[in-house]
């Protein structure tokens, strides 16, 4: 009897990759240069990592990377919708491309990512930017080769948006932004539904990758020279709950910590409500896990936290911070803060300033609340007027920046291990790298140090980066 083996999703895409590769080889033969592609990435590290996969597929298809979008035959926008300004930027770019597309009909424009998961965005693209060739979303990124073939063969627009996730497609071709560090997805989606946040609507429900797939990927990265991995998920602390054989994030960390040749493990993002004692113990015990934790607080007011559906109070958050600092004394903490959430009073805002003073973050990502259609917060009463929010935002930075400076002062005089990442964009004699605790360090050195972990003595503190001296 003959057994029919279905081709995997990846095998199907590989066939389309071969088709485009052939077309691009013919083009190169005729024009003596390759077709060029450019990928514009907006938003978070998750999107940046998705772009590495998009670029990986495009390179496999025979495209070369252009040095900017104006020189590309294929332009793809991997979009973000977390705040309104991210969306406005994309519309600005599309508006500008309209003219170019009129002059260069061969140009292919694709748009994907979080923005396109919203019906209103698709309607707007169809109405105002109907020259866009390929539209797809966050759940079917791996289908880019198929959609490209379909666009070229049909000569018309291809729009493929899924409302739910399918299976996780492993082993997509990827190009890494950095040679010595790499992001690794451990899970996708989010189940938390913070009331301000659009992510659960555009990235779907939580699902985790299998432990063995993650370990295999990291081992391959290490054998390719990677020293540091960043484990990515919207809420890594709930990793593994949906697997057939549930595994905790702490257990995963302990397994990754055993990989020979790997030097550093980072992860983001941790939701405070799910950060367990088991995880704190694993962070303390695993020598490769960096002494740095991104722990978004969002607000210092328990009343606002409840309206945000964060499911912790100011007191619980502070208790957690104390516990973490007690177990891992020299840990550095960073956070996300939103100012101007609906109903935020001056008193609530003062609570946020108070938590900033109490925790003493080494970095903070600060945002003005942005109304996202479809989220519960968008229809809440008491939206805060712009001038009040801006004033609070400025006052917050006045408190925050000196604290960041003070926290970083504790580093001055210390000798720390720095993973050298790149040459400074402003001065080729200056190298930049990161300490275990994520501090950014500039020091005089040469390019051949890139990828090494070296000892650097910190001699000055410039608030958002430190100056060091190689010893
Ligand atoms: N407005 C402002 N900031 C937001 N974030 C998420 N949604 C919004 C919004 N609607 C911030 C949160 C989150 C970070 C990634 O973006 O602080 O942690
Ligand atoms: Fe958004 Fe909250 Fe999920 Fe983070 S945890 S992605 S803020 S809904």
Short mmCIF file of C-alpha atoms and ligand atoms in Angstrom, two decimals, residues 190 192-194 196-197 199-200 234 271 298 310, ligand 2:
data_model
loop_
_atom_site.label_atom_id
_atom_site.label_comp_id
_atom_site.label_asym_id
_atom_site.label_seq_id
_atom_site.Cartn_x
_atom_site.Cartn_y
_atom_site.Cartn_z
CA UNK A 190 -1.16 37.39 24.08
CA UNK A 192 -4.02 39.38 28.65
CA UNK A 193 -6.21 42.01 27.02
CA UNK A 194 -4.84 45.04 28.83
CA UNK A 196 -5.37 49.98 26.13
CA UNK A 197 -3.61 47.39 24.00
CA UNK A 199 -1.79 43.41 20.47
CA UNK A 200 -4.17 40.56 21.46
CA UNK A 234 4.51 39.15 24.57
CA UNK A 271 4.17 40.47 32.83
CA UNK A 298 2.44 50.97 33.01
CA UNK A 310 -3.19 44.61 34.57
FE1 LIG B 2 -0.54 44.27 25.29
FE2 LIG B 2 -0.91 43.70 27.88
FE3 LIG B 2 -0.51 41.70 26.08
FE4 LIG B 2 1.50 43.35 26.73
S1 LIG B 2 0.45 41.93 28.14
S2 LIG B 2 0.92 42.70 24.65
S3 LIG B 2 0.46 45.30 27.03
S4 LIG B 2 -2.27 43.09 26.15
#
